[in-house]
Coordinates of C-alpha atoms in Angstrom, one line a residue:
Chain G
M1 CA 82.8 -4.9 -25.4
K2 CA 81.4 -1.4 -26.1
K3 CA 79.1 -2.9 -28.6
L4 CA 77.8 -5.4 -26.1
L5 CA 77.2 -2.7 -23.5
L6 CA 75.3 -0.7 -26.0
F7 CA 73.3 -3.7 -27.0
S8 CA 72.4 -4.5 -23.4
W9 CA 71.5 -0.9 -22.9
F10 CA 69.3 -1.1 -25.9
L11 CA 67.8 -4.3 -24.5
T12 CA 67.0 -2.8 -21.1
L13 CA 65.4 0.2 -22.9
L14 CA 63.3 -2.1 -25.0
L15 CA 62.3 -4.1 -22.0
L16 CA 61.5 -0.9 -20.1
Q17 CA 59.4 0.3 -23.0
A18 CA 57.6 -3.0 -23.1
C19 CA 56.9 -2.8 -19.4
N20 CA 55.6 0.7 -19.8
K21 CA 53.3 -0.4 -22.6
D22 CA 52.1 -3.3 -20.6
E23 CA 51.2 -0.9 -17.8
N24 CA 49.4 1.4 -20.1
T25 CA 47.2 -1.2 -21.8
K26 CA 46.7 -2.9 -18.4
T27 CA 44.6 0.0 -17.1
S28 CA 41.9 -2.5 -17.0
F29 CA 38.3 -1.5 -16.8
Q30 CA 37.4 -0.6 -13.2
G31 CA 33.7 -0.7 -13.4
I32 CA 31.7 1.2 -10.8
V33 CA 33.6 2.0 -7.7
L34 CA 31.1 2.7 -4.9
P35 CA 32.3 5.5 -2.6
A36 CA 32.9 4.4 1.0
N37 CA 30.8 7.3 2.3
Y38 CA 27.8 6.8 0.1
P39 CA 24.9 4.4 1.1
A40 CA 24.0 1.3 -0.9
P41 CA 22.8 2.2 -4.4
V42 CA 19.1 2.2 -5.2
Y43 CA 19.7 1.0 -8.8
D44 CA 19.8 -2.8 -9.0
L45 CA 23.2 -3.3 -10.6
S46 CA 22.7 -7.1 -10.5
Q47 CA 20.0 -6.6 -13.2
N48 CA 22.4 -4.8 -15.4
P49 CA 26.1 -5.6 -14.5
V50 CA 28.4 -3.0 -15.9
T51 CA 31.0 -4.3 -18.3
E52 CA 33.6 -2.5 -20.4
A53 CA 31.8 -3.3 -23.6
G54 CA 28.5 -2.3 -22.2
F55 CA 29.9 1.0 -20.9
T56 CA 31.6 1.7 -24.3
L57 CA 28.3 1.1 -26.1
G58 CA 26.4 3.2 -23.6
K59 CA 28.8 6.1 -24.0
R60 CA 28.6 5.9 -27.7
L61 CA 24.8 6.0 -27.5
F62 CA 24.8 8.9 -25.1
Y63 CA 26.7 11.0 -27.7
E64 CA 24.8 9.6 -30.7
R65 CA 22.8 12.1 -32.6
L66 CA 20.9 9.4 -34.4
L67 CA 18.8 9.2 -31.3
S68 CA 17.1 12.4 -32.5
R69 CA 14.6 12.8 -35.3
D70 CA 16.9 14.8 -37.6
T71 CA 20.2 13.6 -36.3
T72 CA 21.0 17.0 -34.8
I73 CA 21.1 16.3 -31.1
S74 CA 22.5 13.8 -28.6
C75 CA 22.0 13.3 -24.9
G76 CA 25.4 14.8 -24.5
D77 CA 24.4 18.1 -26.1
C78 CA 22.1 18.9 -23.1
H79 CA 24.2 17.1 -20.5
I80 CA 27.8 18.3 -20.8
S81 CA 30.6 16.5 -19.0
Y82 CA 32.5 19.5 -17.7
A83 CA 29.3 20.8 -16.1
A84 CA 28.6 17.6 -14.3
F85 CA 26.4 16.7 -17.3
S86 CA 24.1 19.6 -16.8
H87 CA 23.5 22.3 -19.5
P88 CA 25.5 25.4 -18.8
D89 CA 24.0 28.8 -19.8
H90 CA 20.6 27.3 -20.5
A91 CA 17.9 28.2 -18.0
T92 CA 15.6 25.7 -19.7
S93 CA 16.6 23.0 -22.1
H94 CA 17.3 23.8 -25.7
G95 CA 16.4 20.9 -28.0
I96 CA 15.5 20.0 -31.5
D97 CA 14.3 22.7 -33.9
N98 CA 15.6 25.2 -31.4
L99 CA 12.6 24.5 -29.2
F100 CA 12.9 25.2 -25.5
G101 CA 11.5 22.9 -22.8
K102 CA 10.1 24.3 -19.6
R103 CA 12.7 22.8 -17.3
N104 CA 16.4 23.1 -16.6
A105 CA 18.6 20.1 -17.5
P106 CA 19.8 18.7 -14.2
A107 CA 23.2 17.2 -13.6
I108 CA 23.6 13.5 -14.4
Q109 CA 25.8 12.2 -11.6
N110 CA 25.3 9.6 -8.9
M111 CA 22.2 8.4 -10.6
L112 CA 22.5 5.0 -9.0
W113 CA 21.3 6.5 -5.7
S114 CA 18.3 8.3 -7.1
P115 CA 14.9 6.7 -6.4
T116 CA 13.2 8.9 -9.0
F117 CA 14.2 11.0 -12.0
F118 CA 13.2 14.4 -13.3
W119 CA 12.2 17.4 -11.3
D120 CA 8.8 15.9 -10.6
G121 CA 10.0 12.3 -10.0
G122 CA 7.8 11.1 -12.8
V123 CA 10.2 8.3 -13.8
P124 CA 11.2 5.8 -11.2
N125 CA 14.0 3.8 -12.9
L126 CA 17.1 5.0 -14.7
D127 CA 16.4 2.5 -17.5
L128 CA 13.2 4.3 -18.4
V129 CA 14.6 7.8 -18.5
P130 CA 15.9 7.9 -22.2
L131 CA 12.4 7.0 -23.5
N132 CA 11.3 10.4 -22.4
A133 CA 14.1 12.4 -23.8
I134 CA 13.8 10.6 -27.1
Q135 CA 10.1 11.1 -27.4
N136 CA 9.9 14.6 -26.0
P137 CA 8.8 16.8 -28.9
V138 CA 11.0 19.6 -27.6
E139 CA 14.0 17.4 -27.0
M140 CA 14.8 14.7 -29.6
D141 CA 11.3 14.2 -31.1
E142 CA 11.9 10.6 -32.2
T143 CA 10.2 7.3 -31.5
P144 CA 12.3 4.7 -29.6
A145 CA 11.2 2.1 -32.1
H146 CA 12.7 4.1 -34.9
V147 CA 15.9 4.6 -33.0
L148 CA 16.3 0.9 -32.6
E149 CA 15.7 0.5 -36.4
K150 CA 18.4 3.1 -37.1
L151 CA 20.8 1.3 -34.8
R152 CA 20.1 -2.1 -36.4
N153 CA 20.9 -0.6 -39.9
H154 CA 24.0 1.1 -38.7
P155 CA 27.4 -0.3 -39.7
A156 CA 28.9 -0.3 -36.2
Y157 CA 26.1 -0.8 -33.7
P158 CA 25.3 -4.5 -34.2
G159 CA 28.9 -5.3 -33.5
L160 CA 28.9 -3.1 -30.4
F161 CA 25.8 -4.8 -29.1
K162 CA 27.4 -8.2 -29.8
A163 CA 30.4 -7.2 -27.8
A164 CA 28.3 -6.1 -25.0
Y165 CA 25.6 -8.7 -24.9
G166 CA 27.0 -11.7 -26.8
T167 CA 24.6 -11.5 -29.8
D168 CA 24.0 -8.6 -32.2
E169 CA 20.3 -8.4 -31.3
I170 CA 19.3 -4.8 -30.7
N171 CA 16.2 -4.5 -28.5
T172 CA 14.7 -2.1 -26.1
A173 CA 16.1 -3.5 -22.9
R174 CA 19.6 -3.8 -24.2
F175 CA 19.5 -0.3 -25.6
L176 CA 18.2 1.3 -22.4
Q177 CA 20.5 -0.7 -20.1
A178 CA 23.6 0.2 -22.1
L179 CA 22.7 3.9 -21.5
S180 CA 22.2 3.1 -17.8
Q181 CA 25.7 1.5 -17.7
F182 CA 27.2 4.7 -19.0
M183 CA 25.1 6.9 -16.7
G184 CA 25.6 4.6 -13.8
M185 CA 29.4 5.0 -14.2
L186 CA 29.0 8.7 -13.6
V187 CA 29.9 8.6 -10.0
S188 CA 31.1 11.8 -8.5
A189 CA 32.5 11.5 -5.0
N190 CA 36.0 13.0 -5.0
S191 CA 35.3 16.7 -4.1
P192 CA 37.4 18.2 -1.3
Y193 CA 34.3 17.9 0.9
N194 CA 33.9 14.2 0.1
Q195 CA 37.6 13.6 0.8
Y196 CA 37.2 15.5 4.0
V197 CA 34.2 13.3 5.0
R198 CA 36.2 10.2 4.3
K199 CA 39.0 11.6 6.4
E200 CA 41.5 11.0 3.6
P201 CA 45.1 11.9 4.4
G202 CA 45.7 15.6 3.5
A203 CA 42.0 16.3 3.0
V204 CA 41.2 19.7 4.5
L205 CA 38.4 22.3 4.1
S206 CA 39.2 26.0 4.4
V207 CA 38.2 27.8 7.6
E208 CA 35.4 29.4 5.7
G209 CA 34.4 26.1 4.1
L210 CA 34.1 24.5 7.6
A211 CA 32.1 27.5 8.9
G212 CA 29.9 27.1 5.8
L213 CA 29.4 23.4 6.5
E214 CA 28.2 24.3 10.0
V215 CA 25.6 26.8 8.6
F216 CA 24.6 24.3 5.9
T217 CA 24.1 21.5 8.5
A218 CA 21.9 23.8 10.6
K219 CA 19.9 25.5 7.9
C220 CA 19.9 23.5 4.6
A221 CA 20.7 19.8 5.4
T222 CA 17.1 19.0 6.4
C223 CA 16.3 18.9 2.7
H224 CA 19.8 18.7 1.2
S225 CA 20.5 15.8 3.5
G226 CA 22.8 12.8 3.7
A227 CA 25.8 11.9 1.6
L228 CA 24.1 12.8 -1.7
L229 CA 23.0 16.1 -0.2
T230 CA 19.3 15.5 -1.1
D231 CA 16.4 13.8 0.6
Y232 CA 15.0 13.0 -2.9
Q233 CA 11.7 14.4 -1.7
F234 CA 9.5 17.1 -3.2
H235 CA 9.3 20.5 -1.7
N236 CA 8.2 24.0 -2.6
N237 CA 11.2 26.2 -1.7
G238 CA 9.4 29.4 -2.6
I239 CA 11.0 30.4 -5.8
L240 CA 7.5 31.1 -7.3
D241 CA 4.0 31.8 -6.1
D242 CA 2.3 30.9 -9.3
F243 CA 2.8 27.4 -10.6
S244 CA 0.5 27.5 -13.6
Q245 CA 3.5 27.1 -15.9
D246 CA 4.7 24.0 -14.2
Q247 CA 2.9 22.4 -11.3
G248 CA 5.8 20.0 -10.4
R249 CA 5.0 16.9 -8.4
F250 CA 1.3 17.6 -8.7
E251 CA 1.5 16.7 -12.4
I252 CA 2.5 13.2 -11.4
S253 CA 0.6 12.6 -8.1
T254 CA -2.5 14.7 -8.9
F255 CA -2.7 15.7 -5.2
Q256 CA -3.4 19.4 -4.5
E257 CA -0.8 19.5 -1.7
D258 CA 1.9 18.7 -4.3
I259 CA 1.4 21.8 -6.4
G260 CA 4.7 23.6 -6.9
K261 CA 6.8 20.9 -5.3
F262 CA 10.0 19.9 -7.0
K263 CA 12.6 17.3 -6.2
T264 CA 15.5 18.5 -4.0
P265 CA 18.6 18.5 -6.2
S266 CA 21.9 17.0 -5.0
L267 CA 24.4 19.8 -4.5
H268 CA 27.5 17.9 -5.6
N269 CA 29.4 20.0 -8.2
V270 CA 26.8 22.7 -7.6
A271 CA 29.3 25.4 -8.5
V272 CA 29.3 24.3 -12.1
T273 CA 25.6 23.3 -12.6
D274 CA 24.2 26.8 -13.0
P275 CA 21.7 28.1 -13.9
Y276 CA 19.8 26.9 -10.8
M277 CA 16.3 25.5 -9.9
H278 CA 13.8 23.6 -12.1
N279 CA 13.3 26.7 -14.3
G280 CA 16.9 27.9 -14.2
K281 CA 15.8 31.1 -12.4
F282 CA 19.1 31.9 -10.8
K283 CA 22.5 32.3 -12.4
T284 CA 24.8 32.4 -9.4
L285 CA 25.0 30.7 -6.0
R286 CA 24.8 34.1 -4.4
S287 CA 21.5 34.8 -6.0
V288 CA 20.3 31.4 -4.7
L289 CA 21.3 32.3 -1.1
D290 CA 19.7 35.7 -1.5
H291 CA 16.6 33.9 -2.5
Y292 CA 16.6 31.7 0.6
S293 CA 17.3 34.7 2.9
S294 CA 15.0 37.3 1.5
G295 CA 13.3 36.2 -1.8
V296 CA 11.0 33.4 -0.7
K297 CA 7.5 33.8 -2.1
D298 CA 4.5 32.6 -0.3
S299 CA 2.0 30.0 -1.6
P300 CA -0.2 27.4 0.1
T301 CA 2.3 24.6 -0.4
L302 CA 5.4 26.5 0.7
D303 CA 7.6 24.3 2.9
P304 CA 7.1 25.1 6.6
R305 CA 10.9 25.2 7.1
L306 CA 10.9 28.4 5.0
R307 CA 8.4 30.1 7.3
Q308 CA 9.8 31.4 10.6
A309 CA 7.9 31.3 13.9
D310 CA 7.2 35.0 13.6
G311 CA 5.7 34.6 10.2
T312 CA 8.6 36.0 8.2
L313 CA 9.5 34.0 5.1
G314 CA 12.8 32.4 4.3
I315 CA 15.9 31.2 6.1
P316 CA 17.8 34.0 8.0
L317 CA 21.3 34.2 6.7
S318 CA 23.8 37.0 7.5
A319 CA 26.2 38.3 4.9
E320 CA 29.0 36.4 6.6
E321 CA 27.1 33.2 6.7
K322 CA 26.4 33.5 2.9
N323 CA 30.2 33.9 2.3
Y324 CA 30.8 30.8 4.4
L325 CA 28.1 28.9 2.6
I326 CA 29.6 29.8 -0.8
A327 CA 33.0 28.5 0.3
F328 CA 31.3 25.3 1.4
L329 CA 29.4 24.9 -1.8
N330 CA 32.6 25.4 -3.8
S331 CA 34.2 22.6 -1.9
L332 CA 31.7 20.3 -3.5
T333 CA 33.4 20.5 -6.9
D334 CA 34.9 17.2 -8.0
E335 CA 37.5 18.2 -10.6
D336 CA 38.5 14.5 -11.2
F337 CA 34.9 13.8 -12.3
L338 CA 34.5 16.9 -14.4
R339 CA 37.7 16.1 -16.3
D340 CA 37.4 12.4 -16.5
V341 CA 38.3 11.5 -20.1
R342 CA 36.4 8.2 -19.8
F343 CA 33.2 10.2 -19.8
A344 CA 33.8 13.2 -22.1
E345 CA 32.7 13.2 -25.7
Chain Z
M1 CA -46.7 -59.2 1.9
K2 CA -45.4 -60.0 -1.5
N3 CA -46.5 -56.6 -2.6
I4 CA -44.5 -55.0 0.1
K5 CA -41.5 -57.1 -0.9
I6 CA -41.8 -56.0 -4.5
S7 CA -42.3 -52.4 -3.7
F8 CA -39.3 -52.6 -1.4
L9 CA -37.3 -54.1 -4.3
V10 CA -38.5 -51.4 -6.6
L11 CA -37.5 -48.8 -4.1
L12 CA -34.1 -50.4 -3.8
A13 CA -33.8 -50.4 -7.5
F14 CA -34.7 -46.8 -7.6
V15 CA -32.3 -45.9 -5.0
F16 CA -29.7 -47.8 -6.8
V17 CA -30.4 -46.2 -10.1
F18 CA -30.6 -42.8 -8.5
N19 CA -27.3 -43.3 -6.8
A20 CA -25.8 -44.7 -10.0
C21 CA -27.0 -41.5 -11.7
K22 CA -25.3 -39.4 -9.1
D23 CA -22.2 -41.4 -9.4
D24 CA -22.2 -41.1 -13.1
E25 CA -22.4 -37.3 -12.8
K26 CA -19.4 -37.4 -10.5
T27 CA -17.3 -39.6 -12.7
E28 CA -18.1 -37.4 -15.7
T29 CA -15.6 -34.8 -14.4
V30 CA -13.6 -34.0 -17.4
T31 CA -9.8 -34.1 -17.5
G32 CA -7.0 -32.6 -19.6
F33 CA -6.6 -29.1 -21.0
G34 CA -8.2 -27.1 -23.7
S35 CA -8.3 -23.6 -25.1
V36 CA -10.7 -20.7 -24.6
E37 CA -11.3 -17.8 -26.9
I38 CA -12.3 -14.3 -25.8
E39 CA -13.6 -11.9 -28.4
F40 CA -13.8 -8.2 -27.5
D41 CA -16.5 -6.9 -29.8
N42 CA -16.5 -3.2 -29.5
Q43 CA -19.8 -1.4 -29.6
A44 CA -21.2 2.1 -29.5
G45 CA -24.5 1.8 -27.7
D46 CA -26.6 -0.7 -29.6
K47 CA -24.5 -0.6 -32.7
S48 CA -21.2 -2.2 -33.6
L49 CA -18.4 0.4 -33.3
V50 CA -17.0 1.7 -36.5
L51 CA -14.2 4.3 -36.4
G52 CA -15.4 7.5 -38.2
N53 CA -19.1 6.8 -37.7
T54 CA -21.2 9.3 -35.8
Y55 CA -22.7 8.4 -32.3
K56 CA -24.2 10.3 -29.5
T57 CA -23.1 10.3 -25.9
A58 CA -25.4 10.2 -22.8
F59 CA -24.7 13.9 -22.3
G60 CA -25.8 14.6 -25.8
D61 CA -22.5 15.2 -27.6
T62 CA -22.1 14.0 -31.1
V63 CA -18.9 12.0 -31.4
K64 CA -16.7 10.2 -34.0
F65 CA -14.0 7.9 -32.7
T66 CA -10.5 7.6 -34.2
T67 CA -8.9 5.4 -31.5
F68 CA -10.2 2.9 -29.0
N69 CA -7.4 0.8 -27.4
Y70 CA -7.2 -0.9 -24.0
Y71 CA -5.1 -3.4 -22.1
I72 CA -6.5 -6.6 -20.7
S73 CA -4.5 -8.5 -18.1
N74 CA -4.7 -11.0 -15.3
I75 CA -7.4 -13.2 -16.8
V76 CA -9.2 -15.6 -14.4
F77 CA -11.9 -18.2 -15.4
G78 CA -14.3 -19.4 -12.8
K79 CA -16.6 -22.4 -12.5
A80 CA -20.1 -22.5 -11.0
D81 CA -18.7 -24.1 -7.8
G82 CA -16.5 -21.1 -7.2
T83 CA -13.2 -22.7 -8.2
T84 CA -11.1 -20.7 -10.6
Y85 CA -8.2 -21.0 -13.0
T86 CA -5.8 -18.1 -13.2
V87 CA -4.0 -17.7 -16.5
P88 CA -0.2 -17.6 -15.9
K89 CA 0.7 -14.0 -15.4
N90 CA 3.2 -13.6 -18.2
E91 CA 0.7 -15.0 -20.8
S92 CA -2.0 -12.7 -19.6
Y93 CA -1.3 -9.3 -21.2
F94 CA -3.2 -8.2 -24.2
L95 CA -3.6 -4.9 -26.0
C96 CA -6.9 -4.7 -27.9
K97 CA -7.1 -2.1 -30.6
Q98 CA -10.2 -1.2 -32.6
D99 CA -8.1 -0.6 -35.7
D100 CA -6.5 -4.0 -35.6
E101 CA -9.0 -6.8 -35.6
T102 CA -6.4 -9.5 -34.9
T103 CA -5.9 -8.0 -31.4
R104 CA -9.5 -8.3 -30.4
A105 CA -9.9 -12.0 -30.4
I106 CA -7.5 -13.7 -28.0
T107 CA -7.0 -17.4 -27.3
I108 CA -5.9 -18.8 -24.0
D109 CA -4.4 -22.3 -24.2
N110 CA -3.7 -24.9 -21.5
V111 CA -6.9 -24.2 -19.5
P112 CA -7.9 -27.2 -17.4
A113 CA -11.0 -28.8 -18.9
G114 CA -14.2 -27.8 -17.2
D115 CA -17.3 -25.6 -17.5
Y116 CA -16.5 -22.0 -16.9
T117 CA -19.3 -19.5 -16.1
T118 CA -17.3 -16.5 -15.1
L119 CA -14.5 -14.4 -16.5
S120 CA -12.5 -11.8 -14.7
F121 CA -9.7 -9.6 -15.8
V122 CA -7.9 -6.3 -15.1
V123 CA -8.4 -3.3 -17.4
G124 CA -4.8 -2.0 -17.7
V125 CA -1.5 -3.3 -16.6
D126 CA -1.3 -4.3 -12.9
S127 CA 1.1 -2.5 -10.6
A128 CA 3.6 -5.3 -10.3
K129 CA 4.2 -5.4 -14.0
S130 CA 4.1 -1.6 -14.3
V131 CA 7.1 -1.4 -12.0
S132 CA 9.0 -4.5 -13.4
A133 CA 12.5 -4.4 -14.8
I134 CA 12.8 -3.3 -18.5
G135 CA 13.9 -6.8 -19.5
E136 CA 10.6 -8.2 -18.4
R137 CA 8.5 -5.9 -20.5
T138 CA 8.3 -7.6 -23.9
G139 CA 5.6 -7.9 -26.5
V140 CA 2.7 -5.5 -26.0
L141 CA 4.5 -4.3 -22.9
D142 CA 7.7 -3.2 -24.6
P143 CA 7.5 0.6 -24.1
A144 CA 9.5 1.3 -27.4
T145 CA 7.6 -1.1 -29.7
G146 CA 4.5 -3.1 -28.6
A147 CA 3.3 -0.5 -26.2
S148 CA 4.0 2.4 -28.6
G149 CA 1.3 5.1 -28.0
M150 CA 0.2 3.3 -24.9
Y151 CA 3.0 4.4 -22.6
W152 CA 3.7 7.6 -20.8
S153 CA 7.5 8.2 -20.7
W154 CA 7.3 11.3 -18.5
N155 CA 5.0 9.7 -15.9
S156 CA 6.3 6.2 -16.3
G157 CA 3.4 3.8 -16.9
Y158 CA 1.0 2.3 -19.4
I159 CA -2.1 4.0 -20.7
F160 CA -4.8 1.5 -19.8
V161 CA -7.6 2.8 -22.0
K162 CA -7.2 5.3 -24.9
V163 CA -10.2 6.9 -26.5
E164 CA -9.8 9.6 -29.0
G165 CA -12.0 11.2 -31.6
T166 CA -13.7 14.4 -32.8
S167 CA -16.8 16.2 -31.6
P168 CA -18.3 19.6 -32.4
A169 CA -18.3 20.0 -28.6
A170 CA -14.5 19.8 -28.4
P171 CA -12.2 22.8 -28.7
L172 CA -10.4 23.4 -31.9
D173 CA -6.9 21.8 -31.9
A174 CA -4.5 24.2 -33.6
G175 CA -2.2 21.5 -34.8
S176 CA -4.7 19.3 -36.6
G177 CA -7.4 21.9 -37.3
E178 CA -9.9 19.5 -35.8
R179 CA -12.1 19.5 -32.8
I180 CA -10.6 16.7 -30.9
F181 CA -11.2 14.9 -27.6
Q182 CA -8.7 12.6 -25.8
Y183 CA -9.2 10.4 -22.9
H184 CA -6.0 8.6 -22.0
T185 CA -6.4 6.8 -18.7
G186 CA -3.6 5.2 -16.7
L187 CA -2.1 5.3 -13.2
F188 CA -1.6 2.2 -11.2
G189 CA -1.0 3.6 -7.8
G190 CA 2.5 4.9 -8.0
Y191 CA 6.1 3.6 -7.6
N192 CA 7.5 4.9 -4.4
S193 CA 4.6 7.1 -3.2
T194 CA 0.9 6.8 -3.8
T195 CA -0.8 8.3 -6.8
L196 CA -4.2 7.6 -8.2
N197 CA -5.0 4.0 -8.8
N198 CA -7.3 3.6 -11.9
L199 CA -6.8 -0.2 -12.2
K200 CA -10.2 -1.9 -12.5
T201 CA -10.9 -5.5 -12.0
I202 CA -13.9 -6.6 -14.1
K203 CA -15.9 -9.7 -13.1
L204 CA -18.4 -11.0 -15.6
T205 CA -20.9 -13.9 -15.5
A206 CA -22.0 -15.8 -18.6
P207 CA -25.7 -15.1 -19.3
D208 CA -26.8 -18.6 -20.0
E209 CA -24.5 -21.4 -21.0
A210 CA -21.0 -22.1 -19.5
A211 CA -17.9 -22.2 -21.7
E212 CA -17.2 -25.9 -22.0
V213 CA -13.4 -26.4 -22.2
R214 CA -12.5 -29.9 -23.3
E215 CA -9.2 -31.5 -24.4
N216 CA -8.9 -31.9 -28.2
H217 CA -12.0 -30.0 -28.8
E218 CA -12.6 -26.7 -30.5
A219 CA -12.3 -23.8 -28.1
P220 CA -15.5 -22.3 -26.6
H221 CA -15.9 -18.6 -27.1
F222 CA -16.7 -15.8 -24.7
H223 CA -18.2 -13.1 -26.8
L224 CA -17.8 -9.8 -25.0
Y225 CA -19.5 -6.5 -25.9
V226 CA -17.3 -3.5 -25.0
D227 CA -19.4 -0.4 -25.3
V228 CA -17.2 2.7 -25.7
L229 CA -20.2 5.0 -25.0
Q230 CA -20.3 3.6 -21.5
M231 CA -17.1 5.5 -20.8
F232 CA -19.2 8.7 -21.2
T233 CA -21.8 7.8 -18.6
S234 CA -22.6 5.9 -15.3
P235 CA -21.9 7.1 -12.8
T236 CA -20.9 10.5 -14.4
N237 CA -22.2 12.0 -17.7
I238 CA -19.1 13.4 -19.3
S239 CA -19.5 16.7 -21.2
I240 CA -16.9 16.9 -23.9
A241 CA -17.1 20.7 -23.8
E242 CA -16.2 20.8 -20.1
N243 CA -13.6 18.0 -20.1
P244 CA -12.4 17.4 -23.7
Y245 CA -9.1 15.9 -22.5
S246 CA -8.2 13.7 -19.6
H247 CA -4.7 12.3 -19.2
S248 CA -2.9 11.6 -15.9
G249 CA -4.9 14.2 -13.9
A250 CA -7.5 13.8 -11.2
Y251 CA -10.4 13.6 -13.8
S252 CA -9.0 10.3 -15.0
K253 CA -10.7 8.7 -12.0
T254 CA -14.1 9.8 -13.3
V255 CA -13.3 8.3 -16.7
A256 CA -12.1 5.0 -15.2
D257 CA -15.1 4.7 -12.9
N258 CA -17.3 5.2 -16.0
Y259 CA -15.6 2.6 -18.2
A260 CA -15.5 0.0 -15.5
D261 CA -19.0 -1.1 -16.7
M262 CA -18.4 -1.1 -20.4
F263 CA -17.7 -4.8 -20.6
I264 CA -20.4 -7.5 -20.7
I265 CA -20.5 -11.1 -21.8
D266 CA -23.1 -11.1 -24.6
H267 CA -23.1 -14.8 -25.0
V268 CA -20.9 -17.9 -24.8
H269 CA -20.6 -20.1 -27.8
N270 CA -19.7 -23.8 -27.6
H271 CA -18.7 -25.5 -30.7

């Protein structure tokens, strides 16, 4: 009898284990979950439906150093997961041969909603973005054609492409769209602020955070607008008065009125995407706020919102308002996203 | 009276014959489909262009060319009566390169038989294709392969016309140790906001004979002259010392306006 009991115990244990295992392996691929409080994506997902194999391939490519000329650098070296895929401690990007670019590596998150890419909006489609990073002499300094060649001759990639696309053909569109599948999956929408906006049970902002939201809505949200906290437009926010180093949107549009205008960045996860601005000028959020309140520099294309009726420059912010704003900006950090093991190298 | 009758008869016969003639002309309308060849024969003034040879621009600069590439797209053939045949869009993109002879003679198949006197095309890649999905950019439009060197990855779009070379008037380039000039012209009007639009539609008329396209017959041949030196003049004489480089900036409009008249049909050849 005892033996039988033991045996049945054993059996239940086994069954339980089996169950457990099942549950584990069953964490089936979720694909892209569109947040309820975000608008419809701009990226046409029907052109490039995200699959588990496509995402896996895209992730591997994102962390693949073969994409650079001398196999030293991957996309993930400048876009680091725990910093919302920005480049911590680097005012401007640090690429191949220790060369520095002229711009700060922005976060890669919520790319599906972005109508343009790069600080000057020079690239209109996520699929076309990697071509630039690969070819840029101060980033990866490689030709896309040669990258495709290297992938074709690699022991693993033909199989990964076959899993993703049905055949092992490696071509430009497949390569780029796999990277887009990975980058498209990088949706960040679970910060305390986002949970608060969605009125999720238990979601609260601190008193300071709420006060900060009020200041933000009044003084910042004309440019940092909507659910993505950006209007995706180009403005001169007065961080410089000489744009000869980098003329911003003008370099794309060739219109004088665009000199010194840069794309408004989204502020999700902003607490971890320092240094700030297109040239990485500021290291802390406090220095950004000090800039808006008292550091704005004048130039012909300065945004009118940074010029008060009496002619003073900047956005008036009291010390208290700055503290509130910082509390609010800290509520934009989405820890789930920053620690998501699906995305980390 | 008899005479009148005869002359009437003669007249009738005349009218008849005349009419018959006319009818004949009408029923001669050809049917079926044939091919057309277009040859882009690059020139430098009144000479055939040879990379590395020395030429003089209208401004007076001495130049040697190292690159002369351009996209041709959206080809349309026209008849004397004004009717046209538009080559299907996706078969209508060509990249002509001076250093690759095979790219400078193109053949268009399945053209309705007829006598074509005009030829029109776009220099560059039209805006619809410039914004199309990556999967639709194959062949010479594949940014990684076919369009290599003819695509701006930082200001997404194709380089329509690329002219490079050396000139004593150009500044010294530290990298190559040469005095180089570079005119890379693109810009199709922008994706989600307006930018410069340097697309040029070229309409050319055959100087004498029409290109006779017939089924099961050797393709007639439009022989074009493309004069690279025209890019340096009319309407604006370009000084290489003043503007040695033009890429996606405002000056590209000057370059594009200049090259819009570099194409002519020298002759049509029917076999």
